[in-house]
Amino acid sequence: MRLRALLETDALGLRLLGGEDELDRSVRGVMTTDLRDPSRYLAGGELVLTGLAWRRDAADSEPFVRILAGAGVAGLAAGEAELGTIPDDLIEACARHRLPLFAVHETVAFATITEHVVRQVSGERAGDLAAVVDRHRRLMTSGPAGGGPEVVLDLLGSDLDLHAWVLSPTGRQIAGAGAPLPGPVGAVLAGRHLAATRTGRRGPHRATVDGATYSLFPIRNTGKGAASASRDVRESVLSDWLLAVEADASDWPAARLDLLQGVTQLIAVERDRRDAARTVRRRLAQEVLELVQTGAAPTEIAARLRVAAPVLLPGLGTAPHWQVVVARVDWDVEGTPGSTGGAGTAAIAGGPAAQALLEEILVDPAVTGPDSADRIAVAHTGDEAIALVPLPAVAAPVPELGDAETPDAGDAAAGAKDDPALHADALLAAVREPLSAGLADDGRLTLGVSAAVHSHEGLRGALEEARHARRVAAARPGRVCAAGHHELASHVLLLPFVPDDVRRAFTARLLDPLRDYDRRHRAELIPTLEAFLDCDGSWTRCAARLHLHVNTLRYRVGRIEQLTGRDLSRLEDKLDFFLALRMS
């Protein structure tokens, strides 16, 4: 379609402000953005829709228009809802760059224009999807909820016979029509999508899992909740949704691919609504954490928590317990494939990515839907994201931080099933594989979890505890690591901070003689030592575990003592061997 046709459609309510000589330009797509630099999302020929949220003063218009003109967009349509009228500086900038400019009346939704353009560009080639888009538009304009992503996915299935799901970066199903996508399949698809995105390849990406072929389309978040206008793909790779379609799109004609891209734009509208819904919870978390970190009066913190509790746990009759989770995303400063910044790129702000990831990780994996995180309040400061998580109940009284009492192991096992508290390893179990693909070889996610506290007075200690646990996780190998509060009262806390040269010297002095002997004689002294320590020095239990005669075990232990000069009947020597094995 041509730009001129937009003016002839009264329902769009467009008013031409400049560029009358350029109205014969062809429109090949549409994009909504409030980014100051949306160039990485532009391929040329788009009608760009903007609410002008990127404009802070008159000087911002010229660089914004220059970027659009350089990308070869067809025209710009600016909404009047934000400022009332279109600023003169924007009109003048568009005139200088010969970019057609339209004003969008405040009563016209951008979704209406988007759907109209998608439908018209497709033309008779897309009669099947035109009905989908038209019906979805009616549902979106009938109420604030808009029917959600499930509506358009259901119509894709009924009208085009396409099975599709909207997935989060971790593979959690956000929306789907018909049978749900199995969790493991979603995680694999998310990992394949993230890995392909990190290489710089444009979507859709093709993936085969369990004999089924899927095409993966990125759903770009270009609204107010979008990442900053950096060209580095790492800014958004860990927060963008994806559309997984059970079909091989590699042989689809361009028209059909364009239609699916239009569907992702419709779903992006729902993503923007989800992000807007989280604004209140984020603000509550920020306010509480600022009070905690600045040492505010306990009464002030308690008052803020009373305000937060009904929002985070609607209908809860009693004050909840609280846990604090701290996450951090770190990137190497060098450029990576898919980044146009090149080597020497400045360090990437990890706070927004950590915030988006933490919000996703804290959602129950069994829960679907874009608004299932209504008990999560996550703030970010610098490169660190901090979650304030209320717990509706606990299985047993929770000691304050610093209390010496520890629940009996049997009691803990009995209450584990009903314990609502968060556990570090469980949080990352389902998301480690896809996130590792997105982090590739230059990113790390580390996470720390505090114990639960039952009053505002324990929050400051919980925050410090979660931060210490995250530092323990950061000292471990791997792209995605977590540590919990229980590890802070163990030797596990100390081992990561032993200098590497001291670690190597200590383990070499104790274990190298045994390794050398094992290589020469295949005596299995190292496995014997590990089993002996695991059995607390019990000869009979260790011999049974290793399927050895006790006399053979005594011979091996004697050989260990002879080679190392240590005595495994002494507690100090047992401890040294234990630590050496842990550090090796």
XYZ file of C-alpha atoms in Angstrom:
584
model
C 0.000 0.000 0.000
C 1.002 3.651 -0.371
C 1.052 6.365 2.267
C -1.652 8.266 0.369
C -4.103 5.471 1.116
C -3.802 6.108 4.847
C -5.238 9.615 4.468
C -8.177 8.199 2.547
C -9.189 5.966 5.480
C -11.333 8.089 7.785
C -11.290 5.524 10.604
C -7.557 6.075 11.109
C -8.013 9.785 11.867
C -4.645 10.785 10.359
C -3.783 14.396 9.557
C -0.904 15.241 7.222
C 1.578 17.752 8.681
C 4.248 17.606 5.973
C 5.675 15.602 3.092
C 2.812 15.868 0.611
C 5.226 15.244 -2.282
C 6.282 11.900 -0.752
C 2.859 10.304 -0.328
C 3.468 7.765 -3.109
C 5.989 5.925 -0.941
C 5.200 2.238 -0.414
C 4.469 0.983 3.089
C 5.815 -2.520 3.746
C 5.152 -2.733 7.482
C 4.469 -0.842 10.678
C 6.407 -0.381 13.914
C 5.458 1.277 17.219
C 8.313 2.697 19.283
C 9.224 5.237 21.930
C 12.931 4.446 21.749
C 15.243 7.356 21.019
C 17.151 5.120 18.592
C 14.962 2.359 17.106
C 17.304 1.702 14.177
C 18.049 -1.903 15.126
C 14.370 -2.779 14.647
C 13.991 -1.068 11.254
C 14.407 -2.776 7.898
C 13.065 0.059 5.690
C 9.610 0.842 4.323
C 7.865 0.953 7.727
C 5.280 3.416 8.927
C 6.672 4.345 12.353
C 4.147 5.116 15.123
C 5.343 7.008 18.203
C 3.786 8.493 21.321
C 6.675 11.013 21.600
C 7.782 9.684 24.998
C 11.370 9.801 23.673
C 11.221 13.611 23.308
C 12.508 15.534 26.315
C 13.229 18.843 24.596
C 13.337 20.352 21.102
C 16.894 19.133 20.458
C 15.737 15.497 20.485
C 13.674 15.733 17.287
C 16.508 16.174 14.778
C 18.534 13.030 15.735
C 15.352 10.933 15.970
C 14.149 11.938 12.492
C 17.655 11.570 11.053
C 17.780 7.956 12.272
C 14.381 7.181 10.712
C 15.298 8.792 7.393
C 18.607 6.941 7.320
C 16.811 3.636 7.873
C 14.534 4.317 4.896
C 11.188 4.348 6.679
C 8.137 5.312 4.666
C 6.714 7.848 7.111
C 6.192 8.892 10.721
C 2.890 9.103 12.600
C 3.005 10.904 15.964
C 0.256 10.636 18.588
C -1.284 13.781 20.065
C -2.195 12.152 23.389
C 1.166 12.829 25.088
C 1.736 16.531 24.285
C -1.616 17.639 22.902
C -0.120 18.941 19.669
C 2.803 17.867 17.509
C 5.834 20.082 18.326
C 7.094 22.460 15.641
C 10.656 21.143 16.015
C 9.498 17.680 14.942
C 7.584 19.099 11.960
C 10.655 21.089 10.866
C 12.995 18.097 11.251
C 10.722 15.927 9.100
C 10.582 18.655 6.450
C 14.390 18.868 6.346
C 14.694 15.095 5.843
C 11.694 14.875 3.456
C 9.988 12.441 5.809
C 6.161 12.464 5.636
C 4.659 13.276 9.020
C 1.133 12.469 10.214
C -0.663 13.459 13.412
C -2.686 10.704 15.105
C -5.763 11.908 16.954
C -5.772 11.002 20.644
C -8.943 8.926 20.202
C -7.263 6.577 17.714
C -5.291 3.622 19.136
C -1.981 2.707 17.552
C -3.230 -0.889 17.478
C -5.973 0.188 15.050
C -3.426 1.682 12.637
C -1.104 -1.307 13.033
C -3.810 -3.796 12.220
C -5.056 -1.740 9.273
C -1.576 -1.548 7.733
C -0.883 -5.257 8.311
C -4.193 -6.143 6.690
C -3.739 -3.816 3.715
C -0.128 -4.762 3.055
C -1.117 -8.399 2.971
C -4.001 -7.676 0.609
C -5.677 -10.586 -1.073
C -2.632 -12.722 -0.288
C -3.725 -12.745 3.330
C -7.458 -13.184 3.297
C -7.172 -15.888 5.944
C -5.297 -13.764 8.468
C -7.252 -10.590 7.725
C -10.188 -12.125 9.563
C -7.911 -12.947 12.504
C -6.590 -9.405 12.731
C -10.015 -7.844 12.332
C -11.588 -9.990 15.030
C -8.663 -9.382 17.352
C -8.977 -5.632 16.834
C -12.624 -5.776 17.887
C -11.723 -7.742 20.994
C -8.885 -5.371 21.888
C -11.115 -2.311 21.611
C -13.979 -3.883 23.581
C -12.235 -3.565 26.951
C -8.953 -2.878 28.707
C -7.900 -6.531 28.851
C -8.131 -6.954 25.082
C -8.628 -10.714 25.293
C -4.922 -11.374 25.780
C -2.485 -13.185 23.480
C -4.593 -16.358 23.657
C -7.190 -14.752 21.388
C -4.924 -14.229 18.393
C -3.271 -17.636 18.938
C -6.658 -19.327 19.006
C -7.607 -17.640 15.751
C -4.280 -18.617 14.184
C -5.188 -22.200 14.933
C -8.789 -22.030 13.699
C -8.146 -19.926 10.579
C -4.635 -20.955 9.537
C -4.298 -24.365 11.214
C -1.143 -23.141 12.991
C -0.364 -24.218 16.551
C 1.534 -21.465 18.341
C 2.653 -20.479 21.829
C 4.080 -17.315 23.373
C 7.104 -18.167 25.513
C 9.200 -16.200 27.967
C 13.021 -16.133 27.661
C 13.149 -19.088 30.060
C 10.656 -21.135 28.024
C 7.687 -20.649 30.362
C 4.408 -20.629 28.464
C 2.780 -17.207 28.647
C -0.035 -17.935 26.222
C -1.168 -20.738 23.967
C -4.202 -22.193 22.255
C -5.185 -25.805 22.696
C -2.783 -28.260 24.298
C -0.026 -26.632 26.362
C 3.553 -26.952 25.196
C 5.461 -29.383 27.463
C 7.758 -27.507 29.841
C 10.989 -29.218 28.722
C 10.171 -28.471 25.073
C 9.568 -24.811 25.879
C 12.908 -24.591 27.670
C 14.722 -26.136 24.698
C 13.010 -23.805 22.225
C 13.834 -20.756 24.341
C 17.458 -21.849 24.543
C 17.672 -22.349 20.756
C 16.086 -18.952 20.170
C 18.445 -17.177 22.574
C 21.489 -18.908 21.087
C 20.465 -17.914 17.549
C 19.759 -14.353 18.624
C 23.211 -14.077 20.203
C 24.821 -14.999 16.877
C 23.088 -12.042 15.237
C 20.850 -14.126 12.973
C 17.486 -12.575 12.135
C 14.338 -14.505 12.958
C 12.462 -16.644 12.448
C 14.782 -19.370 13.721
C 14.144 -23.038 12.917
C 14.331 -25.681 15.658
C 13.489 -29.386 15.781
C 12.581 -30.960 19.136
C 11.317 -34.511 19.632
C 10.651 -34.888 15.897
C 8.551 -31.708 15.624
C 9.736 -28.615 13.727
C 9.146 -25.142 15.131
C 9.717 -21.638 13.778
C 10.666 -19.089 16.413
C 9.703 -15.442 15.912
C 11.028 -12.714 18.250
C 8.461 -10.485 19.948
C 10.242 -7.192 20.355
C 9.442 -5.071 23.382
C 9.444 -1.565 21.891
C 7.107 0.209 24.279
C 7.951 2.303 27.325
C 9.289 -0.781 29.096
C 11.819 -1.488 26.367
C 15.544 -1.660 26.923
C 17.590 1.484 26.322
C 18.372 2.362 22.717
C 21.651 0.507 22.606
C 22.733 -1.358 19.501
C 24.048 -4.244 21.599
C 21.768 -7.277 21.399
C 22.690 -8.193 24.987
C 20.527 -5.301 26.247
C 17.302 -7.121 25.377
C 18.108 -10.757 24.580
C 17.209 -11.943 28.093
C 13.890 -10.094 28.299
C 12.193 -10.453 24.898
C 9.346 -12.922 24.431
C 9.158 -15.277 21.451
C 6.394 -16.792 19.349
C 6.893 -20.521 18.725
C 4.916 -21.836 15.738
C 4.776 -25.571 15.078
C 5.657 -25.322 11.373
C 8.694 -24.941 9.139
C 8.682 -21.320 7.972
C 11.825 -21.726 5.876
C 9.777 -22.307 2.729
C 7.019 -19.775 3.474
C 6.497 -16.953 0.967
C 7.383 -13.435 2.088
C 3.711 -12.533 2.414
C 3.062 -15.238 5.007
C 6.166 -14.283 6.972
C 4.973 -10.668 6.997
C 1.655 -11.789 8.439
C 3.315 -13.596 11.320
C 5.445 -10.530 11.995
C 2.191 -8.586 12.247
C 0.910 -11.095 14.784
C 4.005 -10.577 16.922
C 3.251 -6.853 16.911
C -0.238 -7.527 18.235
C 1.199 -9.698 21.001
C 3.734 -6.962 21.812
C 0.778 -4.772 22.789
C -0.102 -7.291 25.489
C 3.537 -7.331 26.581
C 3.410 -3.565 27.084
C 0.278 -3.965 29.207
C 1.990 -6.598 31.332
C 4.954 -4.304 31.931
C 2.674 -1.419 32.837
C 0.904 -3.620 35.393
C 4.221 -4.301 37.118
C 5.010 -0.610 37.574
C 3.214 -0.363 40.924
C 4.945 -3.432 42.346
C 8.341 -2.212 41.168
C 7.771 1.162 42.780
C 6.704 -0.438 46.068
C 9.837 -2.590 46.090
C 12.029 0.434 45.356
C 10.486 2.446 48.186
C 10.794 -0.342 50.753
C 14.379 -1.188 49.802
C 15.459 2.452 49.896
C 14.073 2.717 53.429
C 15.828 -0.496 54.459
C 19.193 0.478 52.959
C 19.173 3.999 54.391
C 18.400 2.783 57.909
C 14.964 4.389 58.146
C 12.958 4.172 61.353
C 11.308 0.756 61.895
C 7.874 2.375 62.097
C 8.354 3.951 58.659
C 9.388 0.614 57.116
C 6.477 -1.166 58.801
C 4.036 1.415 57.425
C 5.355 0.951 53.896
C 5.093 -2.844 54.206
C 1.457 -2.514 55.289
C 0.825 -0.630 52.055
C 2.724 -3.209 49.984
C 1.176 -6.368 51.429
C -2.370 -5.924 50.022
C -0.950 -5.196 46.562
C 1.379 -8.191 46.537
C -0.937 -10.617 48.330
C -4.552 -9.529 47.802
C -6.941 -10.840 50.414
C -4.255 -11.936 52.871
C -5.571 -11.509 56.394
C -2.281 -11.642 58.312
C 1.119 -10.081 57.817
C 3.295 -12.337 55.655
C 6.845 -13.435 56.077
C 9.354 -11.990 53.634
C 12.344 -13.190 51.670
C 14.889 -11.174 49.725
C 16.433 -12.400 46.465
C 19.349 -10.603 44.842
C 20.397 -11.184 41.222
C 23.089 -9.705 39.027
C 23.840 -10.026 35.294
C 27.442 -9.328 34.281
C 28.749 -9.057 30.719
C 32.263 -8.961 29.368
C 33.078 -5.529 27.970
C 34.276 -6.826 24.601
C 31.882 -6.900 21.652
C 30.148 -10.131 20.667
C 28.502 -11.564 17.548
C 25.220 -9.794 17.039
C 26.467 -6.594 18.619
C 27.235 -3.673 16.358
C 29.232 -1.997 19.058
C 32.378 -3.975 18.257
C 35.363 -4.502 20.477
C 35.775 -1.966 23.183
C 32.037 -1.519 23.719
C 31.286 0.150 27.050
C 30.075 -2.055 29.885
C 26.388 -2.939 29.540
C 24.038 -1.947 32.347
C 22.954 -5.260 33.856
C 20.316 -3.904 36.250
C 17.314 -3.824 33.867
C 18.153 -7.279 32.473
C 18.560 -8.678 35.998
C 15.239 -7.112 37.007
C 13.363 -8.648 34.062
C 15.006 -12.032 34.621
C 14.326 -12.055 38.352
C 10.670 -11.252 37.741
C 10.526 -14.192 35.348
C 12.482 -16.621 37.536
C 10.267 -15.963 40.562
C 7.100 -16.915 38.674
C 5.843 -20.394 39.467
C 6.830 -22.447 36.359
C 3.478 -24.235 36.504
C 1.568 -20.956 36.164
C 0.845 -19.575 32.693
C -0.249 -16.130 31.616
C 1.396 -12.711 31.386
C 0.072 -11.457 34.743
C 0.919 -14.400 36.989
C 3.660 -12.527 38.852
C 1.336 -10.559 41.112
C 3.315 -11.437 44.247
C 6.650 -10.255 42.924
C 8.138 -6.818 43.586
C 11.549 -6.299 42.001
C 13.646 -3.146 42.014
C 17.065 -2.563 40.537
C 19.906 -0.363 41.640
C 22.959 -0.189 39.410
C 23.721 -3.678 38.109
C 21.856 -5.410 40.927
C 18.201 -6.476 41.020
C 16.509 -7.016 44.386
C 13.221 -8.853 44.877
C 11.018 -8.480 47.921
C 8.949 -11.669 48.040
C 6.096 -12.051 50.554
C 5.276 -15.540 51.799
C 1.619 -16.133 52.683
C 2.484 -18.698 55.373
C 5.317 -20.840 56.690
C 5.253 -24.413 57.947
C 6.940 -23.592 61.244
C 8.110 -20.466 63.136
C 10.963 -18.906 61.212
C 13.913 -17.717 63.336
C 15.172 -14.208 62.766
C 18.509 -13.839 61.013
C 21.301 -14.521 63.419
C 19.349 -16.959 65.623
C 21.409 -20.012 66.441
C 18.573 -22.527 66.441
C 18.226 -24.720 63.382
C 15.203 -26.963 62.696
C 15.757 -30.656 63.144
C 16.441 -32.475 59.836
C 13.420 -34.722 60.276
C 11.148 -31.775 60.968
C 12.522 -29.961 57.938
C 11.839 -32.925 55.694
C 8.322 -33.277 57.033
C 7.517 -29.622 56.377
C 9.404 -29.236 53.101
C 6.387 -30.097 50.993
C 4.284 -27.312 52.529
C 7.125 -24.827 52.961
C 6.427 -21.824 50.693
C 9.934 -20.418 51.105
C 12.129 -19.965 48.032
C 15.201 -22.162 47.586
C 18.135 -21.099 45.432
C 18.720 -24.347 43.545
C 15.016 -24.873 42.836
C 14.662 -21.368 41.382
C 17.258 -21.997 38.692
C 16.674 -25.693 37.997
C 14.197 -25.160 35.151
C 15.802 -22.069 33.614
C 19.538 -22.823 33.725
C 19.724 -24.333 30.207
C 17.926 -21.598 28.212
C 19.539 -18.754 30.142
C 22.992 -20.243 29.639
C 22.328 -20.131 25.891
C 21.397 -16.463 26.095
C 24.407 -15.598 28.223
C 26.646 -17.474 25.756
C 30.351 -17.205 26.575
C 30.423 -13.607 27.789
C 27.620 -13.287 30.349
C 26.853 -14.540 33.865
C 23.761 -14.622 36.066
C 24.325 -15.006 39.801
C 21.595 -15.176 42.398
C 21.418 -15.208 46.196
C 18.441 -16.043 48.437
C 17.950 -14.994 52.057
C 16.161 -16.869 54.808
C 12.557 -15.899 55.519
C 12.013 -13.185 58.144
C 8.766 -12.401 59.903
C 9.115 -8.689 60.611
C 10.357 -5.494 59.016
C 13.265 -5.474 61.466
C 14.763 -8.503 59.760
C 14.712 -7.072 56.224
C 18.059 -5.291 56.430
C 19.758 -8.482 57.567
C 17.908 -10.462 54.883
C 19.163 -8.069 52.204
C 22.773 -8.395 53.347
C 22.372 -12.157 53.631
C 21.058 -12.417 50.055
C 23.937 -10.241 48.818
C 26.502 -12.433 50.590
C 24.892 -15.543 49.120
C 25.061 -14.024 45.627
C 28.788 -13.358 46.089
C 29.243 -17.014 47.031
C 27.427 -17.974 43.819
C 29.631 -15.574 41.821
C 32.753 -17.381 43.024
C 31.557 -20.641 41.467
C 32.139 -21.764 37.865
C 29.275 -21.695 35.389
C 27.109 -19.181 33.565
C 24.080 -19.473 35.872
C 24.796 -19.930 39.593
C 22.823 -19.538 42.804
C 23.446 -19.842 46.531
C 21.116 -19.835 49.527
C 21.318 -18.533 53.065
C 22.035 -22.003 54.495
C 25.425 -21.989 52.757
C 26.570 -18.959 54.729
C 26.992 -21.043 57.887
C 29.185 -23.634 56.190
C 32.721 -24.088 54.920
C 31.138 -23.552 51.477
C 31.146 -19.820 52.255
C 34.906 -19.782 52.846
C 36.216 -21.986 50.042
C 35.397 -19.707 47.083
C 37.408 -16.875 48.582
C 40.631 -18.837 49.076
C 43.222 -17.364 46.649
C 43.867 -19.591 43.651
C 47.578 -20.013 44.380
C 46.859 -21.050 47.980
C 44.147 -23.445 46.781
C 46.461 -25.077 44.244
C 49.346 -25.407 46.702
C 47.137 -26.906 49.433
C 45.463 -29.490 47.196
C 48.709 -30.392 45.418
C 50.543 -31.076 48.697
C 47.839 -33.488 49.884
C 46.428 -35.040 46.718
C 49.182 -35.060 44.071
C 51.062 -37.994 45.682
C 47.839 -40.011 45.612
C 47.034 -39.060 42.016
C 50.530 -39.988 40.870
C 50.287 -43.345 42.623
C 46.853 -43.985 41.074
C 48.175 -43.235 37.591
C 51.058 -45.670 38.008
C 49.290 -48.489 39.834
C 45.525 -47.959 39.250
C 45.124 -48.242 42.987
C 42.027 -45.964 43.250
C 43.332 -44.220 46.344
C 41.435 -40.964 45.622
C 38.012 -42.715 45.305
C 38.853 -44.722 48.428
C 39.681 -41.525 50.362
C 36.425 -39.864 49.263
C 34.347 -42.876 50.288
C 36.156 -43.218 53.615
C 35.413 -39.593 54.515
C 31.801 -39.868 53.308
C 31.351 -42.838 55.644
C 32.726 -40.827 58.591
C 35.694 -43.163 58.902
C 33.562 -46.299 59.349
C 35.582 -49.288 58.086
C 32.621 -51.614 57.620
C 30.348 -49.090 55.846
C 33.146 -47.905 53.583
C 34.205 -51.451 52.681
C 30.588 -52.335 51.859
C 30.212 -49.245 49.677
C 33.396 -50.015 47.738
C 32.680 -53.786 47.654
C 36.045 -54.469 49.274
C 37.255 -56.707 52.090
C 37.986 -54.664 55.203
C 41.638 -55.766 55.075
C 41.925 -54.414 51.501
C 40.447 -51.124 52.661
C 42.889 -50.960 55.587
C 45.773 -51.554 53.150
C 44.630 -48.679 50.906
C 44.146 -46.264 53.810
C 47.572 -47.220 55.100
C 49.072 -46.479 51.697
C 47.328 -43.039 51.709
C 48.822 -42.262 55.107
C 52.262 -43.457 54.023
C 52.273 -41.312 50.845
C 51.013 -38.147 52.535
C 52.441 -38.419 56.019
C 48.969 -37.934 57.504
C 46.945 -39.992 59.994
C 43.309 -40.584 59.029
C 42.420 -41.420 62.621
C 43.018 -37.752 63.527
C 40.177 -35.240 63.044
C 42.557 -32.504 61.826
C 43.935 -34.681 59.029
C 40.471 -35.849 58.021
C 39.391 -32.207 57.795
C 42.404 -31.283 55.653
C 41.686 -34.106 53.214
C 38.001 -33.152 53.114
C 38.796 -29.524 52.239
C 41.411 -30.528 49.680
C 38.889 -32.725 47.881
C 36.296 -29.936 47.931
C 38.750 -27.405 46.487
C 40.206 -29.692 43.821
